[in-house]
């Protein structure tokens, strides 16, 4: 275990707002003991930029980063999510366990360089490419954890429960052969993962029934009831596409979010991923139940899923976090920017997603960080005592941050910038990004490149 340390921040965003000359006392486990006013001389690390809390990434399929740029050429006009999914299946059924680890270690280094300091990995490649089980049921889940440790990111591991290929189906299809587990096998997989994570304060375990179309109603109820730890995060894809909504209405007699709320005890530990297509009554009832809406605007735009009505969700009392999902783009700024810009285009006015006494950029960032931490079940997303010291230092010498003060710093990051504004990143008080680059960037990049060559040649 490391010794205690003290980090000095020339300027930092705390819950009470922007403060100058902040000193963070960090315990050996990487948690902030106190944040108070102080001088740089007595600190172990001095950060001269603007320090903000690291952003949780609440939804990622890390392996899909390898598909970036490979699903456009040759596809016909009018292609949609379902055509993209077929291409993903073809790709997913070729990747080895070793390649999964090497890919994800690189992806996590990219996330860190972008300012994501924790990640919920929605992981469903459980079996070998031909669908047969590995000798160890949790083989690829352990690879995800190893990749997280290599990259230095905190992970909420979400092994996915996948049972059937669609509403009313009796089994999974060929494309989903790596995903499928019986409920008994899945519960055993969770036990393996729990044992592997014992004593690791950087990681958290959750459950992830894939979707209503992939998990029959009785199995979904049994899964939620069978998990002994009733505080585990629960993440589910829901209402992502209109075709899914129509099929759910036909088979279950209700819209997806409506059916879930009526049949399962949804509460604050749940994350409704996408939840794009909700009617007003669903939105009101879902917000009242307390789950986080897991929004992934760049992926949802790439797949043509539709607009999430963020303004109405907030008005209903709901909260949201952001994820990189397919990892076509890995950018905190782009996810937040697209959320706000979608509302501006819809309503034909500016600064839609904000609250009194905070700028639009600051509101988006702080809300997504705090709600993302809630979805991950981790003590992060804000710089205060008791939270993990996940810190992002912005380079105030960047031309578009020069002379900025207060909330204009976050407005400039969210609406005019991106990862090029990130100078350094710390997770649990340990530096993982220096001068805009991951500390192991070269080695991780080389392994990722070798994986791509092997798959594409």
XYZ file of N, CA and C in Angstrom, residues 165-377:
639
model
N -32.211 -14.956 -28.510
C -31.884 -14.023 -29.588
C -32.932 -12.952 -29.812
N -34.096 -13.090 -29.181
C -35.134 -12.082 -29.374
C -36.410 -12.461 -28.653
N -37.367 -11.548 -28.640
C -38.636 -11.815 -27.976
C -39.269 -13.102 -28.494
N -39.640 -13.999 -27.584
C -40.320 -15.231 -27.958
C -39.427 -16.321 -28.488
N -38.127 -16.066 -28.592
C -37.199 -17.082 -29.085
C -36.823 -18.039 -27.950
N -36.355 -19.234 -28.326
C -36.024 -20.247 -27.327
C -34.538 -20.360 -27.074
N -33.716 -19.784 -27.928
C -32.273 -19.882 -27.735
C -31.597 -18.702 -28.419
N -30.309 -18.568 -28.189
C -29.524 -17.539 -28.866
C -29.146 -18.024 -30.258
N -28.882 -17.068 -31.157
C -28.501 -17.422 -32.520
C -27.006 -17.628 -32.653
N -26.594 -17.940 -33.877
C -25.170 -18.177 -34.136
C -24.353 -16.941 -33.812
N -24.868 -15.776 -34.161
C -24.130 -14.551 -33.913
C -23.896 -14.272 -32.449
N -24.761 -14.836 -31.583
C -24.652 -14.598 -30.141
C -24.052 -15.789 -29.387
N -23.386 -16.693 -30.097
C -22.911 -17.919 -29.453
C -21.885 -17.669 -28.354
N -21.163 -16.553 -28.415
C -20.184 -16.256 -27.367
C -20.828 -15.616 -26.138
N -22.090 -15.197 -26.259
C -22.732 -14.423 -25.210
C -23.508 -15.293 -24.222
N -24.093 -16.391 -24.701
C -25.135 -17.118 -23.979
C -24.605 -17.887 -22.770
N -25.350 -17.777 -21.664
C -25.137 -18.595 -20.473
C -26.497 -18.995 -19.903
N -26.549 -20.163 -19.262
C -27.718 -20.465 -18.448
C -27.665 -19.566 -17.223
N -28.784 -19.419 -16.535
C -28.792 -18.586 -15.347
C -27.857 -19.155 -14.285
N -27.819 -20.476 -14.131
C -26.919 -21.088 -13.146
C -25.461 -20.794 -13.488
N -25.101 -20.926 -14.767
C -23.725 -20.636 -15.172
C -23.396 -19.163 -14.953
N -24.367 -18.314 -15.234
C -24.125 -16.878 -15.052
C -23.881 -16.540 -13.590
N -24.679 -17.111 -12.697
C -24.487 -16.853 -11.277
C -23.136 -17.387 -10.802
N -22.712 -18.522 -11.389
C -21.388 -19.042 -11.058
C -20.302 -18.099 -11.573
N -20.501 -17.551 -12.775
C -19.565 -16.574 -13.333
C -19.418 -15.379 -12.391
N -20.523 -14.898 -11.848
C -20.465 -13.786 -10.911
C -19.638 -14.145 -9.679
N -19.785 -15.355 -9.207
C -19.009 -15.779 -8.035
C -17.515 -15.793 -8.347
N -17.144 -16.296 -9.515
C -15.737 -16.284 -9.921
C -15.207 -14.844 -9.961
N -15.993 -13.953 -10.535
C -15.559 -12.556 -10.638
C -15.429 -11.913 -9.269
N -16.375 -12.212 -8.393
C -16.332 -11.640 -7.045
C -15.063 -12.065 -6.315
N -14.714 -13.348 -6.420
C -13.507 -13.836 -5.755
C -12.255 -13.182 -6.345
N -12.255 -12.997 -7.671
C -11.090 -12.389 -8.327
C -10.920 -10.929 -7.914
N -12.007 -10.285 -7.500
C -11.964 -8.869 -7.164
C -11.824 -8.609 -5.667
N -11.777 -9.657 -4.872
C -11.620 -9.491 -3.431
C -10.357 -8.696 -3.116
N -10.500 -7.684 -2.290
C -9.348 -6.895 -1.882
C -8.945 -5.810 -2.856
N -9.664 -5.680 -3.983
C -9.338 -4.643 -4.958
C -10.273 -3.452 -4.754
N -9.739 -2.354 -4.303
C -10.591 -1.195 -4.037
C -10.835 -0.333 -5.266
N -10.244 -0.715 -6.391
C -10.437 0.061 -7.630
C -11.598 -0.473 -8.467
N -12.089 -1.658 -8.146
C -13.078 -2.284 -9.012
C -14.354 -2.633 -8.253
N -15.446 -2.712 -9.006
C -16.761 -3.035 -8.457
C -17.434 -4.015 -9.401
N -18.246 -4.904 -8.855
C -18.972 -5.879 -9.659
C -20.441 -5.508 -9.721
N -21.030 -5.633 -10.923
C -22.455 -5.416 -11.093
C -23.038 -6.506 -11.968
N -24.333 -6.437 -12.220
C -24.984 -7.395 -13.106
C -25.593 -6.657 -14.281
N -25.711 -7.369 -15.400
C -26.190 -6.723 -16.623
C -27.053 -7.680 -17.441
N -28.343 -7.789 -17.106
C -29.238 -8.460 -18.046
C -29.212 -7.664 -19.348
N -28.886 -8.299 -20.458
C -28.578 -7.552 -21.675
C -29.717 -6.624 -22.098
N -30.921 -7.172 -22.180
C -32.078 -6.414 -22.669
C -33.303 -7.281 -22.467
N -34.476 -6.697 -22.613
C -35.706 -7.483 -22.508
C -35.825 -8.474 -23.655
N -35.259 -8.145 -24.787
C -35.344 -9.073 -25.917
C -34.415 -10.268 -25.745
N -33.350 -10.134 -24.956
C -32.366 -11.208 -24.796
C -32.518 -11.974 -23.493
N -33.351 -11.489 -22.585
C -33.564 -12.151 -21.295
C -35.070 -12.288 -21.065
N -35.599 -13.502 -21.144
C -37.035 -13.698 -20.915
C -37.468 -13.193 -19.544
N -38.740 -12.846 -19.436
C -39.260 -12.205 -18.230
C -38.994 -13.013 -16.972
N -39.244 -14.339 -17.012
C -39.057 -15.128 -15.799
C -37.587 -15.193 -15.391
N -36.684 -15.245 -16.377
C -35.265 -15.291 -16.060
C -34.767 -13.954 -15.517
N -35.325 -12.860 -16.012
C -34.948 -11.550 -15.492
C -35.344 -11.433 -14.022
N -36.560 -11.835 -13.695
C -36.998 -11.781 -12.303
C -36.132 -12.686 -11.430
N -35.861 -13.895 -11.909
C -35.049 -14.831 -11.131
C -33.638 -14.298 -10.913
N -33.073 -13.663 -11.939
C -31.728 -13.113 -11.813
C -31.682 -12.045 -10.728
N -32.594 -11.096 -10.798
C -32.583 -9.998 -9.831
C -32.801 -10.530 -8.414
N -33.655 -11.528 -8.266
C -33.943 -12.081 -6.947
C -32.815 -12.974 -6.444
N -32.037 -13.585 -7.358
C -31.004 -14.540 -6.966
C -29.730 -13.878 -6.474
N -29.510 -12.640 -6.842
C -28.282 -11.961 -6.444
C -28.385 -11.550 -4.985
N -27.455 -12.035 -4.182
C -27.512 -11.792 -2.745
C -27.201 -10.336 -2.390
N -26.262 -9.751 -3.087
C -25.869 -8.370 -2.819
C -26.876 -7.422 -3.461
N -27.769 -6.905 -2.675
C -28.838 -6.059 -3.201
C -28.390 -4.626 -3.469
N -27.104 -4.350 -3.281
C -26.574 -3.023 -3.602
C -25.767 -3.029 -4.894
N -25.677 -4.179 -5.548
C -24.926 -4.254 -6.806
C -25.576 -3.388 -7.876
N -24.770 -2.669 -8.657
C -25.337 -1.949 -9.805
C -25.998 -2.921 -10.779
N -27.095 -2.483 -11.387
C -27.805 -3.272 -12.397
C -27.956 -2.404 -13.641
N -27.391 -2.876 -14.758
C -27.455 -2.128 -16.014
C -28.183 -2.961 -17.054
N -29.002 -2.318 -17.867
C -29.742 -3.013 -18.919
C -29.925 -2.094 -20.120
N -29.726 -2.639 -21.336
C -30.118 -1.924 -22.555
C -31.641 -1.885 -22.602
N -32.202 -0.740 -22.924
C -33.662 -0.705 -23.014
C -34.127 0.422 -23.937
N -35.156 0.106 -24.745
C -35.827 1.092 -25.601
C -34.840 1.849 -26.476
N -33.872 1.136 -27.025
C -32.857 1.795 -27.849
C -33.359 2.086 -29.253
N -34.140 1.143 -29.814
C -34.622 1.310 -31.186
C -36.141 1.169 -31.233
N -36.756 1.801 -32.213
C -38.213 1.724 -32.325
C -38.667 0.306 -32.645
N -37.854 -0.444 -33.405
C -38.217 -1.837 -33.709
C -38.280 -2.665 -32.431
N -37.387 -2.386 -31.492
C -37.399 -3.081 -30.204
C -38.670 -2.743 -29.428
N -39.058 -1.467 -29.455
C -40.278 -1.046 -28.762
C -41.486 -1.761 -29.343
N -41.579 -1.810 -30.682
C -42.716 -2.461 -31.334
C -42.776 -3.951 -31.004
N -41.619 -4.613 -31.030
C -41.583 -6.046 -30.730
C -41.960 -6.310 -29.276
N -41.533 -5.444 -28.387
C -41.857 -5.602 -26.968
C -43.362 -5.443 -26.737
N -43.956 -4.458 -27.380
C -45.400 -4.248 -27.256
C -46.171 -5.461 -27.760
N -45.696 -6.023 -28.867
C -46.389 -7.170 -29.454
C -46.261 -8.411 -28.571
N -45.066 -8.627 -28.004
C -44.835 -9.869 -27.268
C -45.188 -9.761 -25.789
N -44.839 -8.641 -25.150
C -45.077 -8.490 -23.716
C -46.295 -7.627 -23.397
N -46.845 -6.990 -24.423
C -48.055 -6.202 -24.210
C -47.829 -4.834 -23.612
N -46.581 -4.374 -23.624
C -46.274 -3.052 -23.059
C -44.978 -2.540 -23.666
N -44.782 -1.250 -23.596
C -43.518 -0.671 -24.027
C -42.405 -1.100 -23.063
N -41.127 -1.132 -23.521
C -40.061 -1.699 -22.691
C -39.913 -1.082 -21.304
N -39.793 0.248 -21.220
C -39.603 0.874 -19.915
C -40.833 0.665 -19.043
N -42.007 0.778 -19.647
C -43.241 0.561 -18.894
C -43.279 -0.854 -18.324
N -42.949 -1.854 -19.165
C -42.981 -3.252 -18.698
C -41.975 -3.469 -17.575
N -40.779 -2.943 -17.717
C -39.741 -3.130 -16.704
C -40.190 -2.556 -15.363
N -40.733 -1.344 -15.374
C -41.173 -0.708 -14.135
C -42.318 -1.470 -13.476
N -43.163 -2.096 -14.279
C -44.317 -2.810 -13.744
C -43.971 -4.203 -13.243
N -42.821 -4.734 -13.632
C -42.538 -6.139 -13.350
C -41.270 -6.394 -12.538
N -40.419 -5.397 -12.395
C -39.169 -5.547 -11.653
C -39.003 -4.335 -10.743
N -38.390 -4.538 -9.589
C -38.179 -3.441 -8.649
C -36.994 -2.595 -9.107
N -37.271 -1.599 -9.927
C -36.234 -0.684 -10.411
C -36.021 0.408 -9.370
N -34.745 0.667 -9.040
C -34.450 1.694 -8.045
C -33.161 2.416 -8.426
N -32.535 3.074 -7.462
C -31.398 3.940 -7.741
C -30.135 3.192 -8.161
N -30.067 1.882 -7.944
C -28.866 1.159 -8.371
C -28.938 0.740 -9.835
N -30.045 1.018 -10.489
C -30.223 0.643 -11.886
C -29.696 1.740 -12.821
N -29.235 1.296 -13.975
C -28.889 2.194 -15.075
C -29.643 1.740 -16.310
N -30.510 2.587 -16.820
C -31.274 2.295 -18.033
C -30.480 2.839 -19.215
N -29.791 1.936 -19.908
C -28.880 2.345 -20.969
C -29.679 2.676 -22.231
N -29.475 3.871 -22.714
C -30.148 4.457 -23.885
C -31.531 4.983 -23.491
N -32.499 4.069 -23.255
C -33.867 4.482 -22.895
C -34.370 5.580 -23.825
N -33.981 5.478 -25.082
C -34.214 6.556 -26.047
C -35.694 6.820 -26.285
N -36.470 5.736 -26.388
C -37.854 5.891 -26.832
C -38.814 5.640 -25.673
N -39.088 6.707 -24.936
C -40.047 6.661 -23.821
C -41.179 7.631 -24.080
N -42.382 7.252 -23.672
C -43.496 8.185 -23.669
C -43.484 8.961 -22.353
N -44.276 10.006 -22.268
C -44.244 10.879 -21.103
C -44.523 10.122 -19.803
N -45.486 9.210 -19.821
C -45.814 8.468 -18.594
C -44.652 7.578 -18.176
N -43.991 6.947 -19.131
C -42.821 6.130 -18.801
C -41.719 6.997 -18.207
N -41.532 8.149 -18.801
C -40.461 9.041 -18.353
C -40.706 9.488 -16.904
N -41.916 9.870 -16.600
C -42.243 10.318 -15.245
C -42.076 9.196 -14.234
N -42.568 8.010 -14.558
C -42.495 6.886 -13.632
C -41.063 6.396 -13.461
N -40.296 6.403 -14.554
C -38.904 5.961 -14.473
C -38.082 6.934 -13.639
N -38.257 8.216 -13.869
C -37.500 9.208 -13.104
C -37.811 9.097 -11.618
N -39.056 8.841 -11.282
C -39.455 8.720 -9.881
C -38.822 7.511 -9.207
N -38.544 6.465 -9.971
C -37.938 5.245 -9.414
C -36.468 5.443 -9.069
N -35.812 6.415 -9.697
C -34.454 6.766 -9.319
C -33.298 6.220 -10.126
N -33.506 5.495 -11.243
C -32.355 4.998 -11.985
C -31.647 6.118 -12.736
N -30.415 5.824 -13.145
C -29.661 6.745 -13.993
C -29.940 6.379 -15.451
N -30.174 7.374 -16.280
C -30.276 7.143 -17.722
C -28.855 7.124 -18.287
N -28.480 6.020 -18.905
C -27.131 5.885 -19.460
C -27.110 6.320 -20.913
N -26.643 7.527 -21.175
C -26.720 8.112 -22.516
C -25.364 8.041 -23.208
N -25.409 7.655 -24.475
C -24.191 7.483 -25.281
C -24.404 8.178 -26.620
N -24.442 9.513 -26.626
C -24.889 10.252 -27.808
C -24.111 9.969 -29.088
N -22.777 9.799 -29.028
C -22.043 9.589 -30.277
C -22.395 8.245 -30.889
N -22.542 7.202 -30.065
C -22.933 5.884 -30.591
C -24.377 5.899 -31.052
N -25.257 6.518 -30.273
C -26.666 6.574 -30.656
C -26.835 7.323 -31.971
N -26.021 8.348 -32.183
C -26.064 9.071 -33.455
C -25.518 8.209 -34.586
N -24.394 7.517 -34.339
C -23.795 6.665 -35.355
C -24.754 5.571 -35.809
N -25.528 5.027 -34.878
C -26.441 3.925 -35.206
C -27.817 4.402 -35.655
N -28.036 5.714 -35.617
C -29.333 6.242 -36.047
C -30.460 5.861 -35.104
N -30.173 5.793 -33.800
C -31.169 5.325 -32.840
C -32.279 6.340 -32.600
N -31.937 7.608 -32.581
C -32.916 8.638 -32.263
C -32.421 9.518 -31.126
N -33.227 10.521 -30.770
C -32.864 11.481 -29.734
C -33.449 11.073 -28.386
N -32.624 11.070 -27.359
C -33.134 11.003 -25.998
C -33.606 12.397 -25.618
N -34.778 12.491 -24.987
C -35.327 13.791 -24.622
C -34.779 14.192 -23.250
N -33.546 14.715 -23.252
C -32.853 15.020 -22.005
C -33.571 16.094 -21.204
N -34.069 17.115 -21.859
C -34.732 18.214 -21.144
C -35.958 17.713 -20.386
N -36.786 16.914 -21.035
C -37.974 16.390 -20.360
C -37.593 15.436 -19.231
N -36.528 14.667 -19.439
C -36.059 13.734 -18.405
C -35.622 14.507 -17.156
N -34.910 15.591 -17.346
C -34.488 16.412 -16.209
C -35.681 17.083 -15.539
N -36.617 17.544 -16.330
C -37.808 18.164 -15.768
C -38.612 17.178 -14.925
N -38.539 15.909 -15.289
C -39.242 14.867 -14.531
C -38.488 14.468 -13.268
N -37.292 15.019 -13.094
C -36.493 14.693 -11.916
C -35.485 13.593 -12.149
N -35.267 13.209 -13.408
C -34.319 12.152 -13.719
C -32.882 12.638 -13.737
N -31.946 11.702 -13.680
C -30.532 12.037 -13.782
C -29.896 11.200 -14.896
N -28.789 11.697 -15.447
C -28.139 11.004 -16.562
C -26.629 11.009 -16.377
N -26.006 9.996 -16.950
C -24.556 9.959 -17.096
C -24.244 9.647 -18.540
N -22.944 9.662 -18.888
C -22.557 9.444 -20.277
C -21.628 8.241 -20.399
N -21.700 7.606 -21.584
C -20.824 6.481 -21.882
C -20.330 6.554 -23.307
N -19.262 5.826 -23.583
C -18.700 5.815 -24.934
C -19.191 4.632 -25.756
N -19.890 3.669 -25.136
C -20.583 2.574 -25.805
C -19.686 1.832 -26.802
N -19.891 2.039 -28.098
C -19.124 1.313 -29.119
C -17.698 1.827 -29.243
N -17.405 2.936 -28.586
C -16.063 3.539 -28.591
C -15.603 3.962 -29.984
N -16.567 4.284 -30.840
C -16.218 4.885 -32.121
C -15.464 6.188 -31.878
N -15.937 6.965 -30.912
C -15.256 8.152 -30.438
C -15.105 8.018 -28.931
N -13.969 8.445 -28.392
C -13.752 8.405 -26.954
C -13.475 9.830 -26.514
N -14.541 10.529 -26.107
C -14.419 11.949 -25.809
C -15.501 12.372 -24.836
N -15.095 12.835 -23.659
C -16.043 13.379 -22.700
C -16.779 14.566 -23.315
N -16.033 15.457 -23.941
C -16.625 16.675 -24.497
C -17.662 16.375 -25.571
N -17.343 15.457 -26.468
C -18.263 15.183 -27.572
C -19.580 14.607 -27.074
N -19.527 13.732 -26.064
C -20.772 13.159 -25.544
C -21.642 14.253 -24.932
N -21.055 15.107 -24.116
C -21.814 16.179 -23.474
C -22.290 17.215 -24.488
N -21.415 17.549 -25.412
C -21.737 18.557 -26.426
C -22.927 18.112 -27.275
N -22.917 16.842 -27.674
C -23.991 16.350 -28.533
C -25.320 16.315 -27.792
N -25.289 16.035 -26.493
C -26.525 16.078 -25.709
C -27.160 17.465 -25.775
N -26.364 18.486 -25.499
C -26.873 19.856 -25.500
C -27.249 20.303 -26.904
N -26.405 20.006 -27.891
C -26.685 20.455 -29.252
C -27.946 19.794 -29.811
N -28.213 18.549 -29.432
C -29.445 17.890 -29.883
C -30.663 18.653 -29.378
N -30.595 19.100 -28.116
C -31.709 19.867 -27.569
C -31.820 21.238 -28.231
N -30.694 21.851 -28.536
C -30.740 23.151 -29.211
C -31.379 23.037 -30.586
N -31.040 21.972 -31.298
C -31.626 21.771 -32.621
C -33.113 21.477 -32.522
N -33.494 20.719 -31.502
C -34.899 20.373 -31.335
C -35.731 21.588 -30.920
N -35.187 22.394 -29.993
C -35.956 23.507 -29.428
C -35.654 24.862 -30.064
N -34.601 24.905 -30.879
C -34.199 26.132 -31.561
C -33.908 27.270 -30.577
N -33.197 26.923 -29.496
C -32.693 27.911 -28.542
C -31.413 27.369 -27.919
N -30.698 28.210 -27.194
C -29.389 27.838 -26.666
C -29.431 27.607 -25.157
N -28.374 26.946 -24.653
C -28.211 26.719 -23.212
C -29.465 26.099 -22.598
N -29.859 24.969 -23.155
C -31.086 24.304 -22.717
C -30.854 23.525 -21.425
N -29.764 22.772 -21.372
C -29.501 21.893 -20.234
C -28.612 22.613 -19.225
N -29.215 23.295 -18.301
C -28.448 24.037 -17.303
C -29.333 24.270 -16.082
N -28.745 24.843 -15.057
C -29.516 25.210 -13.888
C -29.014 26.541 -13.356
N -29.771 27.136 -12.450
C -29.457 28.468 -11.942
C -28.085 28.484 -11.263
N -27.346 29.523 -11.534
C -26.030 29.787 -10.932
C -24.917 28.896 -11.477
N -25.193 28.119 -12.511
C -24.159 27.327 -13.168
C -24.277 27.514 -14.676
N -23.136 27.555 -15.341
C -23.171 27.625 -16.799
C -23.620 26.284 -17.364
N -23.941 26.273 -18.632
C -24.387 25.046 -19.295
C -23.298 23.973 -19.247
N -22.066 24.359 -19.568
C -20.971 23.392 -19.571
C -20.707 22.810 -18.201
N -20.734 23.666 -17.187
C -20.494 23.165 -15.832
C -21.622 22.244 -15.372
N -22.874 22.632 -15.651
C -23.985 21.772 -15.261
C -23.861 20.395 -15.913
N -23.634 20.370 -17.215
C -23.525 19.096 -17.921
C -22.424 18.233 -17.318
N -21.268 18.848 -17.094
C -20.126 18.078 -16.598
C -20.379 17.559 -15.188
N -20.771 18.435 -14.274
C -20.965 18.022 -12.888
C -22.093 17.000 -12.751
N -23.185 17.207 -13.479
C -24.315 16.285 -13.381
C -23.916 14.906 -13.898
N -23.263 14.853 -15.054
C -22.869 13.564 -15.627
C -21.839 12.860 -14.752
N -20.935 13.624 -14.134
C -19.914 13.018 -13.285
C -20.537 12.401 -12.035
N -21.413 13.135 -11.376
C -22.034 12.636 -10.150
C -22.977 11.469 -10.437
N -23.767 11.571 -11.488
C -24.713 10.502 -11.817
C -23.993 9.280 -12.368
N -22.907 9.507 -13.107
C -22.118 8.378 -13.591
C -21.525 7.590 -12.448
N -21.041 8.284 -11.417
C -20.505 7.605 -10.234
C -21.586 6.771 -9.563
N -22.782 7.316 -9.504
C -23.917 6.583 -8.930
C -24.194 5.309 -9.727
N -24.163 5.392 -11.036
C -24.423 4.223 -11.873
C -23.340 3.165 -11.720
N -22.093 3.597 -11.528
C -20.987 2.655 -11.360
C -20.923 2.086 -9.943
N -21.615 2.717 -9.003
C -21.529 2.287 -7.622
C -20.168 2.544 -7.023
